[in-house]
Tab-separated table of C-alpha atoms and ligand atoms in Angstrom:
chain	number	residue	atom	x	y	z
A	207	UNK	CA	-24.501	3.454	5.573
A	208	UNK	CA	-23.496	1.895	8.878
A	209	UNK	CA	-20.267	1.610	10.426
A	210	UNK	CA	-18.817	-1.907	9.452
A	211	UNK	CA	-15.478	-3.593	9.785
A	212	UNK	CA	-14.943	-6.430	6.801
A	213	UNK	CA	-17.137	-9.258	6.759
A	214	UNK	CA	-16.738	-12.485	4.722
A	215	UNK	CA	-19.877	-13.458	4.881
A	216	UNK	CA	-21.456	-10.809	2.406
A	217	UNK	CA	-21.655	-9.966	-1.361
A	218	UNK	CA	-18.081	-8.331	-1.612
A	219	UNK	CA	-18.190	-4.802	-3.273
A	220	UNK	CA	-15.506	-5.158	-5.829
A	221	UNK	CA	-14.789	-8.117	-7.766
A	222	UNK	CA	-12.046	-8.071	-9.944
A	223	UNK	CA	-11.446	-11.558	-12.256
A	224	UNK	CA	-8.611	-11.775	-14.532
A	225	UNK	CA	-8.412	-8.231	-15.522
A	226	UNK	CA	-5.893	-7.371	-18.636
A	227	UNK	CA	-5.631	-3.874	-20.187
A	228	UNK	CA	-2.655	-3.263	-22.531
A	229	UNK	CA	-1.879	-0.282	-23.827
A	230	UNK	CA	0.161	0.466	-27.171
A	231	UNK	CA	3.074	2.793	-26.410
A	232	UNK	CA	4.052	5.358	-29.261
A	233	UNK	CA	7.233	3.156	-30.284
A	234	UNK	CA	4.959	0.088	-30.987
A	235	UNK	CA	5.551	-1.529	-27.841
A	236	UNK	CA	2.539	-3.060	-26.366
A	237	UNK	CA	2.646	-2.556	-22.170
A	238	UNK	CA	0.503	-5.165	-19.698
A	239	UNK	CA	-0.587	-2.219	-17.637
A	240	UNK	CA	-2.797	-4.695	-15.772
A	241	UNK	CA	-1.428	-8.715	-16.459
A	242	UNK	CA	-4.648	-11.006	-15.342
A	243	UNK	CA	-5.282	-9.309	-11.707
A	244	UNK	CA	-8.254	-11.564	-9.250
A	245	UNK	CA	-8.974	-9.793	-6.138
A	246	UNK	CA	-11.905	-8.739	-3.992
A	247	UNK	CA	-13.056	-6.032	-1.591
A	248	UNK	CA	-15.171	-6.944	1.409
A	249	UNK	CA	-17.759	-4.461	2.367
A	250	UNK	CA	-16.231	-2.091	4.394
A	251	UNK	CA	-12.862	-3.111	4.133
A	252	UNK	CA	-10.259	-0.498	2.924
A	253	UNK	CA	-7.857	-1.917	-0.020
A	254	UNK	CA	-4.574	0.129	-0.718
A	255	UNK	CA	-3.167	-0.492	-4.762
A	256	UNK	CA	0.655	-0.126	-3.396
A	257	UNK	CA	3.031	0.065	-5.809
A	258	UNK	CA	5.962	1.813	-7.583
A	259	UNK	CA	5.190	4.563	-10.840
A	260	UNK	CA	4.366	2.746	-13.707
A	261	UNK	CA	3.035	-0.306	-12.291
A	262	UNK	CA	-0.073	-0.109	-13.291
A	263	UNK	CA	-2.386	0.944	-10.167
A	264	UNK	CA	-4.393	4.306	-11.366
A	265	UNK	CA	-5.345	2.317	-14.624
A	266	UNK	CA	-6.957	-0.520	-12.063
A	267	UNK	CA	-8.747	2.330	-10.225
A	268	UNK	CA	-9.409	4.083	-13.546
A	269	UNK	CA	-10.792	0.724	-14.613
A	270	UNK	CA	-13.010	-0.266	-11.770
A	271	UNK	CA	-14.258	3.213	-12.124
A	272	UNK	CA	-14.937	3.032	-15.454
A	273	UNK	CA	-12.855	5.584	-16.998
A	274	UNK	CA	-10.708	2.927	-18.940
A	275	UNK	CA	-12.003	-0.031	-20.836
A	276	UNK	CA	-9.930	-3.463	-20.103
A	277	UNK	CA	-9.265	-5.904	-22.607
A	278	UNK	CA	-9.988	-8.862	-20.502
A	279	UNK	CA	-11.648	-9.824	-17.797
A	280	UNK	CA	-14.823	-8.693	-15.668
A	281	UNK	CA	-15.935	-6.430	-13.097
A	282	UNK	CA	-18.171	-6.664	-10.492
A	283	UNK	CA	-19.674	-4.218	-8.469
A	284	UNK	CA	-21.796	-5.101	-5.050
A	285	UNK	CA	-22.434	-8.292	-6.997
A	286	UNK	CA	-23.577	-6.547	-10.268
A	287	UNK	CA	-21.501	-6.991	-13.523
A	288	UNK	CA	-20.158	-3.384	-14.729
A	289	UNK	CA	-17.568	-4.849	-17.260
A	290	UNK	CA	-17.169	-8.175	-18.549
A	291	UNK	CA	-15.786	-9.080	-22.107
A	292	UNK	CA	-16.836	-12.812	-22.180
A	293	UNK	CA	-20.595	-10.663	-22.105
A	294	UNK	CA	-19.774	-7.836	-23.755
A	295	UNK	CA	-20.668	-5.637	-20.285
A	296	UNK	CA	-19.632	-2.123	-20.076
A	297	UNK	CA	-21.748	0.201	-17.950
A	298	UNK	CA	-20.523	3.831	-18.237
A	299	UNK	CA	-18.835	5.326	-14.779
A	300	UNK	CA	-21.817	7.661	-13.629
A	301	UNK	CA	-23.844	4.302	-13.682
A	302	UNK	CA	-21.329	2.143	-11.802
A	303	UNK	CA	-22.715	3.928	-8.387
A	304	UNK	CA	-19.086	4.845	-7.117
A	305	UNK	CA	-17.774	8.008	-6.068
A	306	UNK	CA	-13.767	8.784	-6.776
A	307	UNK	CA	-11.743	11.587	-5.122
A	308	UNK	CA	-8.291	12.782	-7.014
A	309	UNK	CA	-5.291	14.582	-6.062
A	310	UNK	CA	-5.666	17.039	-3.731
A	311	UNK	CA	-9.538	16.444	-3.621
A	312	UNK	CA	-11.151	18.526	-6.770
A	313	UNK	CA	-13.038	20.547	-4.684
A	314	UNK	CA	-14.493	23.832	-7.090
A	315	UNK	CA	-12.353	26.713	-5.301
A	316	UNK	CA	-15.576	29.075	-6.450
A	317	UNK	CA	-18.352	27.144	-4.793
A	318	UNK	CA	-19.366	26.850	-0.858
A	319	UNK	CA	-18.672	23.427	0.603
A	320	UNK	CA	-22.462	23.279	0.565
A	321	UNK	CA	-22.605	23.812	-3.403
A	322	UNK	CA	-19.804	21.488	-3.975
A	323	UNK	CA	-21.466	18.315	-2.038
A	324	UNK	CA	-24.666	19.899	-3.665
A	325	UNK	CA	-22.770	19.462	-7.168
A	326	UNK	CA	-23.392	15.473	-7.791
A	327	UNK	CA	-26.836	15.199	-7.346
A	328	UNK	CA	-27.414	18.612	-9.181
A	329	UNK	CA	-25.568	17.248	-12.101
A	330	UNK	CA	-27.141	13.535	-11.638
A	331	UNK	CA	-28.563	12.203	-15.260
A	332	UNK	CA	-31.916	10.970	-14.971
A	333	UNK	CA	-34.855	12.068	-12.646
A	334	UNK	CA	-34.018	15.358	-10.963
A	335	UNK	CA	-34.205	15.153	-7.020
A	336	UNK	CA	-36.215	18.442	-5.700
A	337	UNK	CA	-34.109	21.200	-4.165
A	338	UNK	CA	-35.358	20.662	-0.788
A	339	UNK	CA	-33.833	17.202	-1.062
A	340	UNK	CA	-30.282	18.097	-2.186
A	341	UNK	CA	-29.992	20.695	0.800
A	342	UNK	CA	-31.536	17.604	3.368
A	343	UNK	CA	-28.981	15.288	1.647
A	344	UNK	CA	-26.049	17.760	1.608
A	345	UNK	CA	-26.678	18.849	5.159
A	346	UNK	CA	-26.905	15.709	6.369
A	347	UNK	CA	-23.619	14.180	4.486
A	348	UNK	CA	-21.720	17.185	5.904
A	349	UNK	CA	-23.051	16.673	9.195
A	350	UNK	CA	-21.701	12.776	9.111
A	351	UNK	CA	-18.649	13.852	8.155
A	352	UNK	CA	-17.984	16.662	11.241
A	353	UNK	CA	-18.200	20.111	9.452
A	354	UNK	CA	-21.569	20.787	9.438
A	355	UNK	CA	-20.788	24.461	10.548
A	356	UNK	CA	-18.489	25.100	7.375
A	357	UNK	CA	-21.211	25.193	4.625
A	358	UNK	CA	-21.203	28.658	3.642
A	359	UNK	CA	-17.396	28.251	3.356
A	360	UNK	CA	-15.208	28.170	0.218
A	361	UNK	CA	-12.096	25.467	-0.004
A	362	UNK	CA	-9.824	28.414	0.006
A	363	UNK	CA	-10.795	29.428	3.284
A	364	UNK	CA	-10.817	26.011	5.067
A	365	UNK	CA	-7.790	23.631	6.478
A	366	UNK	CA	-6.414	20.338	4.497
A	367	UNK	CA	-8.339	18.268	7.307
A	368	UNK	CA	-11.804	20.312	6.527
A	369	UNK	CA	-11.358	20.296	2.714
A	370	UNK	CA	-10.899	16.487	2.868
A	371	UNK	CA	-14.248	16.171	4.775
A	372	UNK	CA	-15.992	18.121	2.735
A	373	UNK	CA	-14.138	15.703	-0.350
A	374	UNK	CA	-15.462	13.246	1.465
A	375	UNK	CA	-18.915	14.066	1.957
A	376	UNK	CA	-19.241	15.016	-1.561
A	377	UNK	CA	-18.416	11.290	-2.436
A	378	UNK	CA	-20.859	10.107	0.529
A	379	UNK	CA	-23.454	12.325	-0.537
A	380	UNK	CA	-25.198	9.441	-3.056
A	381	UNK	CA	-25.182	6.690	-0.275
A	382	UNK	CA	-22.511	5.152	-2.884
A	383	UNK	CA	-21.118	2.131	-1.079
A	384	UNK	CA	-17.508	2.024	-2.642
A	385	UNK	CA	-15.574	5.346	-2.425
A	386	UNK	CA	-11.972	5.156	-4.850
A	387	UNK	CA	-9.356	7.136	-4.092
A	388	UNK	CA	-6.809	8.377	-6.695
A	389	UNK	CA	-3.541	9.301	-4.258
A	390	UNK	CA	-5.752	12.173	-2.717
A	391	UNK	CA	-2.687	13.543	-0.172
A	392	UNK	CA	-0.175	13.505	-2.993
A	393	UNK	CA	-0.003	17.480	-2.925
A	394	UNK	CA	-0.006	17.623	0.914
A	395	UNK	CA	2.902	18.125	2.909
A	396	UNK	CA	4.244	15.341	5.270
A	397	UNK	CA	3.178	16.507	8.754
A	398	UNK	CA	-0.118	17.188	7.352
A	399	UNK	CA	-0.576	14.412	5.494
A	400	UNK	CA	-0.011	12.431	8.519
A	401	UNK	CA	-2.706	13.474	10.518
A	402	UNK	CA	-5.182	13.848	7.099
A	403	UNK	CA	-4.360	9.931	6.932
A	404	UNK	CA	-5.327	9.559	11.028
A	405	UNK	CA	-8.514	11.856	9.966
A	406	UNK	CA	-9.326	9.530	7.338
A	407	UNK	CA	-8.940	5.866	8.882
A	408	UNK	CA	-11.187	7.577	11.635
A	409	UNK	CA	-13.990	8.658	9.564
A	410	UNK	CA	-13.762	5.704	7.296
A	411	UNK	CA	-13.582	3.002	9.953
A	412	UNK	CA	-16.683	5.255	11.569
A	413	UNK	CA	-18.648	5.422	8.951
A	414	UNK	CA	-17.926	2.201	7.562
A	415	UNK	CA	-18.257	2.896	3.407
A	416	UNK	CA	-15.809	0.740	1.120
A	417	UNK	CA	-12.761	2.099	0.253
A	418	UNK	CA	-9.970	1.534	-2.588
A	419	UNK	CA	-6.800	3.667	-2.335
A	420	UNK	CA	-4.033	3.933	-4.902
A	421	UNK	CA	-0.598	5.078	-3.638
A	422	UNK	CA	3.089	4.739	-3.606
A	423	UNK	CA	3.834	5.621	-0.770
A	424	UNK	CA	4.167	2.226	1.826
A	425	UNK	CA	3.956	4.323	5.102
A	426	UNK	CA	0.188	5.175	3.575
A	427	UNK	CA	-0.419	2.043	2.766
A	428	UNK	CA	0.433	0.196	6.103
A	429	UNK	CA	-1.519	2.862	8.260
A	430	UNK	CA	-4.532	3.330	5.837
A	431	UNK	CA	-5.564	-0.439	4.780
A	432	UNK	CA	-7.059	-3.292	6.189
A	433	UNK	CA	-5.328	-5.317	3.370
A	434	UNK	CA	-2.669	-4.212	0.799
A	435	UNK	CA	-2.552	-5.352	-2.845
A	436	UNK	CA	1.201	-5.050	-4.282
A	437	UNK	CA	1.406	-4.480	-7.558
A	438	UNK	CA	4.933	-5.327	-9.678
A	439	UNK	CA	4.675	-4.782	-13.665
A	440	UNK	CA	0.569	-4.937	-13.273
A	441	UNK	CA	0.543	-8.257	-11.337
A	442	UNK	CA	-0.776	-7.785	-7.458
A	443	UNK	CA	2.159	-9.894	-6.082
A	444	UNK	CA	0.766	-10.301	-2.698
A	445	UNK	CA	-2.776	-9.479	-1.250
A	446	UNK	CA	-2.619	-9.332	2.466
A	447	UNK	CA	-2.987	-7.492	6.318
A	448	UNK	CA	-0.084	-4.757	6.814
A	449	UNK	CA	1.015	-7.264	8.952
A	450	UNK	CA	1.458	-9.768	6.401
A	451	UNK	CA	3.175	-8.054	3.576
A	452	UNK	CA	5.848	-6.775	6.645
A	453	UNK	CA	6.200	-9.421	8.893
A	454	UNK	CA	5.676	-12.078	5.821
A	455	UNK	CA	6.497	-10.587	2.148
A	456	UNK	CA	5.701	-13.253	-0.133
A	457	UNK	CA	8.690	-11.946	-2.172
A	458	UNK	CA	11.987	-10.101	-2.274
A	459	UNK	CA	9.975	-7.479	-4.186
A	460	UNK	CA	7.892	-7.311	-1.354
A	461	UNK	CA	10.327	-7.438	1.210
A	462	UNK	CA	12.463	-4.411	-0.131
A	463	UNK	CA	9.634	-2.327	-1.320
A	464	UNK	CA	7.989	-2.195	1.932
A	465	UNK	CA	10.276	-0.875	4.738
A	466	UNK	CA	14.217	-1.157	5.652
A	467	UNK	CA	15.734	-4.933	5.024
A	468	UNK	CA	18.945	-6.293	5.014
A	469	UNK	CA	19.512	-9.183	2.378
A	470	UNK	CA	22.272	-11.016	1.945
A	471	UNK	CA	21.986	-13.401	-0.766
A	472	UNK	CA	23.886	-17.213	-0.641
A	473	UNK	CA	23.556	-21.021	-0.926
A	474	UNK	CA	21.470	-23.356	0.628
A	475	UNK	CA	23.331	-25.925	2.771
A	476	UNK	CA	20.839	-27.636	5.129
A	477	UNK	CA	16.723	-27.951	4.907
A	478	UNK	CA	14.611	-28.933	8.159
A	479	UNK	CA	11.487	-28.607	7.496
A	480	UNK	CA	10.618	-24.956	7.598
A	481	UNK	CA	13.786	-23.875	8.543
A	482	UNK	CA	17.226	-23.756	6.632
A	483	UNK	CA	20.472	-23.023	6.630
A	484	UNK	CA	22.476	-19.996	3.897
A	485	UNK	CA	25.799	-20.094	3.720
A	486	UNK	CA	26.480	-16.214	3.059
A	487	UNK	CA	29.357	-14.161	2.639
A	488	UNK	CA	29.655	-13.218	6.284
A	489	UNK	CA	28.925	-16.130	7.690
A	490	UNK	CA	25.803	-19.156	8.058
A	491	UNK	CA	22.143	-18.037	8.696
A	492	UNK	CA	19.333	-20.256	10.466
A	493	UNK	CA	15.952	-18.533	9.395
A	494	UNK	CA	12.554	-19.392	7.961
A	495	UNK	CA	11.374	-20.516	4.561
A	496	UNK	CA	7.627	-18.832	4.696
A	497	UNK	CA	5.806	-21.208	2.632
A	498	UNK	CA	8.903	-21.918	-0.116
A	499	UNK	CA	10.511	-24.843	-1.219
A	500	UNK	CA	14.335	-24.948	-0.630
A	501	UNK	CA	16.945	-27.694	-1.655
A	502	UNK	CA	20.288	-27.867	-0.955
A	503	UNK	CA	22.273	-25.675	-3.414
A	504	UNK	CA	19.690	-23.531	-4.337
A	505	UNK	CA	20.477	-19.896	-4.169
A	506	UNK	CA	18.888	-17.853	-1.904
A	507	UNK	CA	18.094	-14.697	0.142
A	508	UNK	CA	18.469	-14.500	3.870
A	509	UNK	CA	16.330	-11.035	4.524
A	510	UNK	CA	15.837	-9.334	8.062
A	511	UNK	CA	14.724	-6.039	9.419
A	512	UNK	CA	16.658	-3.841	10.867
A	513	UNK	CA	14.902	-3.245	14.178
A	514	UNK	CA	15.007	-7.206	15.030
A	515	UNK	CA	18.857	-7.144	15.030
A	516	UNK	CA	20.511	-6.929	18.376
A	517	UNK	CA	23.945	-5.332	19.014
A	518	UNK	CA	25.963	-6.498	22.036
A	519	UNK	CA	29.578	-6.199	23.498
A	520	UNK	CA	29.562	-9.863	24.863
A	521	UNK	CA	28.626	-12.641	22.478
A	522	UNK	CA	25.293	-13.624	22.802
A	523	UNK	CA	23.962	-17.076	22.422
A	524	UNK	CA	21.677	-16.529	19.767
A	525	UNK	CA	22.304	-18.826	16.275
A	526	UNK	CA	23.025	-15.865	13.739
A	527	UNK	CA	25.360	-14.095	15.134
A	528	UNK	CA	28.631	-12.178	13.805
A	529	UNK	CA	31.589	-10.108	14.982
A	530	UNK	CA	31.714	-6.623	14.023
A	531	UNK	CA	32.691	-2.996	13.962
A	532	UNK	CA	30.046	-0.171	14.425
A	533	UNK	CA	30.749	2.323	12.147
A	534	UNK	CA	28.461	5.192	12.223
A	535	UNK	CA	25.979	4.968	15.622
A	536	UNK	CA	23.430	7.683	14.190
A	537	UNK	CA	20.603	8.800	16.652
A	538	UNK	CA	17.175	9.873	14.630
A	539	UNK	CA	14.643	10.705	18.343
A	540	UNK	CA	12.742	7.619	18.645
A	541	UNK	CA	15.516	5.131	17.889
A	542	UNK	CA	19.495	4.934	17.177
A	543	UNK	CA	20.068	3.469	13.906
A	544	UNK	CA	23.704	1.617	13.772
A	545	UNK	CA	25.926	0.997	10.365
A	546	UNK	CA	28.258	-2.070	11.542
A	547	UNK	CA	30.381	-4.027	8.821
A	548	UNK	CA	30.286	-7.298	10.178
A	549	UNK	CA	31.935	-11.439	8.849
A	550	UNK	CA	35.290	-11.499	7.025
A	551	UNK	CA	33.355	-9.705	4.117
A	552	UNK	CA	33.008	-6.480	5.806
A	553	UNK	CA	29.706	-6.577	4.834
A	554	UNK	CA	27.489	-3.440	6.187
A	555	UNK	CA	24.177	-4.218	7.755
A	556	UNK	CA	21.944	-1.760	9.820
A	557	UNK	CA	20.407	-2.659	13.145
A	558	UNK	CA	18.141	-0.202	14.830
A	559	UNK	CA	17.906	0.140	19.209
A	560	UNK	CA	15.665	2.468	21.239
A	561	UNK	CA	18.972	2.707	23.366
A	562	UNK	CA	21.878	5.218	21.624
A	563	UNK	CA	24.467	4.159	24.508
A	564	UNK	CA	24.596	0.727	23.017
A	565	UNK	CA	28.391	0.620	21.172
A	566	UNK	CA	30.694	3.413	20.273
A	567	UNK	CA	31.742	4.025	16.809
A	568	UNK	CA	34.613	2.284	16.119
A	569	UNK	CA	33.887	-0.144	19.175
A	570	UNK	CA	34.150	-4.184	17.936
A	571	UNK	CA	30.527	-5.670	19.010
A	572	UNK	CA	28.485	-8.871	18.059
A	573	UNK	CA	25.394	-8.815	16.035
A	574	UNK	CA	22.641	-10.911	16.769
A	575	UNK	CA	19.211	-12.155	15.085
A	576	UNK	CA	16.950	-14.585	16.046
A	577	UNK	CA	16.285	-17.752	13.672
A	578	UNK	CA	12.742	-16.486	13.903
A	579	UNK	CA	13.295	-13.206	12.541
A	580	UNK	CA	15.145	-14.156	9.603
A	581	UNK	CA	13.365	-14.972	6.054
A	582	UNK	CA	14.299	-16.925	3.437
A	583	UNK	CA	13.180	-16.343	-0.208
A	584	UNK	CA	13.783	-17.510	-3.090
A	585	UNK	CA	16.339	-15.287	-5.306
A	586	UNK	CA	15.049	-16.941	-9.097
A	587	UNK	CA	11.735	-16.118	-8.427
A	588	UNK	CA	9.617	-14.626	-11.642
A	589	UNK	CA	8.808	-11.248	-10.240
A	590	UNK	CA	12.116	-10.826	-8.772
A	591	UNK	CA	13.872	-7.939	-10.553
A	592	UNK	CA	17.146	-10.147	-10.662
A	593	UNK	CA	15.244	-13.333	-11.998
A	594	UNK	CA	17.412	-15.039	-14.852
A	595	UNK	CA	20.171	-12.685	-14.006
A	596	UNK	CA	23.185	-14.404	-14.019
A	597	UNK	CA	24.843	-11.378	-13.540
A	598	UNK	CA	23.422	-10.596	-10.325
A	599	UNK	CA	26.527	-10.876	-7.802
A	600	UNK	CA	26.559	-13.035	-4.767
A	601	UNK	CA	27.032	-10.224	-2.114
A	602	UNK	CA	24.898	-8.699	0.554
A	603	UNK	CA	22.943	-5.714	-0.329
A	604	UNK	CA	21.414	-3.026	2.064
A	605	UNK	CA	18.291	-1.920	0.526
A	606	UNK	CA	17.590	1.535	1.988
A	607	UNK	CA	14.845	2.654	4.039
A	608	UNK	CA	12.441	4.818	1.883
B	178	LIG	N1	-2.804	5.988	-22.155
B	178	LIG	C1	-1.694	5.269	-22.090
B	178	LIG	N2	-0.997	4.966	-23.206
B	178	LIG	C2	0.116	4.207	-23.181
B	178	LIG	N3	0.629	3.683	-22.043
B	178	LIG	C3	-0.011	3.952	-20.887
B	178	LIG	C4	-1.197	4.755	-20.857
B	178	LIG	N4	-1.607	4.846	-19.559
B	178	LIG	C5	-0.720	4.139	-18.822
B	178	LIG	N5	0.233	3.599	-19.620
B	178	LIG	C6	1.345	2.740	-19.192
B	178	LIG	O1	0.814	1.691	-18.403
B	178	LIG	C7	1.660	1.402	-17.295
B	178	LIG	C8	0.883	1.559	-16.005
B	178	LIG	O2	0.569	2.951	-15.821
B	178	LIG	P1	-0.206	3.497	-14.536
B	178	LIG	O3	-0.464	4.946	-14.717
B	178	LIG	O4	-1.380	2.631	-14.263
B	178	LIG	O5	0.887	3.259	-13.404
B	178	LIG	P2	0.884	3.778	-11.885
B	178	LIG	O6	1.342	2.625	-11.073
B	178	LIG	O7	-0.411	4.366	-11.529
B	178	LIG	O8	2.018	4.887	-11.934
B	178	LIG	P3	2.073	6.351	-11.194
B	178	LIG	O9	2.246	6.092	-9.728
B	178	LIG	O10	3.304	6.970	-11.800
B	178	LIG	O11	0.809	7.069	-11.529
B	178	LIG	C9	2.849	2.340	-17.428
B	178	LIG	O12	3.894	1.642	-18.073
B	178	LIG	C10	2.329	3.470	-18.292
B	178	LIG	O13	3.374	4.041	-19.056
């Protein structure tokens, strides 16, 4: 294994085409856990399933990995076909050559780290590998991963950051290209978890292996993954770079699942090309239409983050702007995060400064974004949660920071 970042070029190692799997709930309702999913992983990229419970991301792990059998659809593996039902293709999971680590790694609390890397090749079907072997081959997957010195140790006596290495170099251990992850640092608490993450973009970046991570939890996502696949109602609704999904969500769905966003939803009054104009409840908003098609009349959202909003005493030049109260200036360390109910609506948006001298609560001040930093997306959309709605109210919502 050598250390990699993604290529195009090669033979990806997943290959997902038009994957369905429905399951049967008790009640006789049939569920599209996964609804015709396409996607790919390069070799050596890292791919984080991101999505809320339920929408249907362990049973595409569980899938690739074998462990459920889809309904539809194929399967490809470093370029070799492990399910397909146009072929009738199902190779069991200890022959897909893929390693998985679950929730809170799975290490055996009564076995050394040495006996627990030891424990896939012991228990490998087929030819048995001599014993001098497994301890070269544990030894040296242990070594790769750092904690060499820890073999004689048990789980219970080792940190989170040791116990994921030696997780790690149990799933390393049969030179298995892809590694799947099944929300290993569920059980792990947040300050932890944080630096197991920084651990593991390290040693995966390092060591270059494949990687496909299931989680909920967006923060994960965005600092594991070289590309996120969102997943709504077992659809991936957008594929893309951290940078993407943020900066560009393809969807309101998107937008509000993946960090703080105000939206205010209203009517289009003016197109230009890939810019164009909402008439909202507090007041017009210039910003840009990110690939959609608008006309004039259409409803839509007008969506931006919270740290590209500026807050000012004087009124700035800027396009979008608004006159408004601050109402609760709240300072968090890094940042000061303002509430200010701003336009004849009263509406309340958030706008986040590194300065917490900005306004006073109660003060009257101007809010500001740029046309830039404003998106506009459709509201009708299919996977929008309010699609078809027409009881959906025009008004501004705040969609909380998670
Ligand atoms: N064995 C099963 N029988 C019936 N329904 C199932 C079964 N397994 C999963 N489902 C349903 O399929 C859908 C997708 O479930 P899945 O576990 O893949 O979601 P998830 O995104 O991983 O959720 P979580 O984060 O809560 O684990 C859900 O509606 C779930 O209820």
């Amino acid at each position: 294994m050598t250390p990699d970042t993604p290529t195009a070029s090669s033979t990806p190692v997943v290959e997902v085409s038009n994957l369905v799997k429905r399951f049967r709930r008790e009640s006789g309702a049939v569920v599209n856990a996964i609804d015709d999913v396409s996607f790919e992983v390069a070799a050596g990229d890292f791919v984080v399933l991101l999505g809320p419970s339920g929408c249907g991301k362990t049973t595409l792990l569980r899938a690739i990995a074998g462990l459920e059998t889809p309904d539809q659809g194929s399967i490809r593996i470093s370029g070799r076909p492990v399910y397909s039902s146009a072929d009738r293709v199902d190779v069991p999971p200890e022959r897909r050559d893929i390693s998985m680590i679950f929730q809170s790694y799975a290490l055996w609390p009564h076995m050394t780290a040495f006996k627990n890397v030891a424990y896939p090749l012991q228990s490998r079907r087929g030819r048995k590998i001599a014993k001098d072997d497994i301890a070269r081959r544990v030894r040296q997957a242990l070594e790769l991963v750092g904690v060499g010195e820890l073999e004689k140790q048990y789980p219970g006596q080792m940190s989170g950051g040791q116990q994921q290495r030696i997780a790690l170099a149990r799933a390393l251990v049969n030179n298995d290209e892809l590694v799947l992850f099944d929300e290993p640092l569920s059980n792990v608490d947040a300050k932890v978890r944080e630096q197991l993450r920084f651990e593991l973009v390290s040693m995966q970046r390092k060591l270059g292996f494949s990687a496909l991570f299931v989680t909920h939890d967006q923060t994960e996502a965005m600092e594991l993954a070289h590309r996120i696949a969102v997943l709504d109602s077992g659809r991936i609704v957008q594929f893309g770079s951290p940078q993407e999904i943020y900066h560009r969500p393809a969807t309101r769905y998107v937008a509000k699942f993946i960090g703080a966003i105000n939206e205010v939803v209203g009517t289009v009054t003016t197109v230009d090309g890939g810019s164009v104009v909402v008439d909202s409840p507090y007041g017009k908003f210039v910003g840009a239409t990110v690939g959609h098609r608008f006309s004039v009349g259409d409803r839509a959202a007008a969506m931006w983050r919270p740290e590209r909003g500026r807050l000012t005493q004087d009124e700035p030049r800027t396009v979008n702007r608004w006159p408004g109260r601050v109402k609760a200036p709240l300072f968090v360390g890094s940042h000061t995060e303002y509430l200010v109910s701003v336009g004849a609506s009263q509406t309340d948006v958030r706008l986040w400064s590194p300065r917490s001298d900005l306004v006073a609560a109660g003060s009257e001040a101007w809010v500001s974004v740029d046309a830039d930093d404003v998106l506009v997306l459709p509201v009708d959309e299919p996977a929008d949660p309010a699609a078809g709605s027409t009881s959906v109210p025009v008004a501004p919502v705040m969609v909380p920071a998670s």
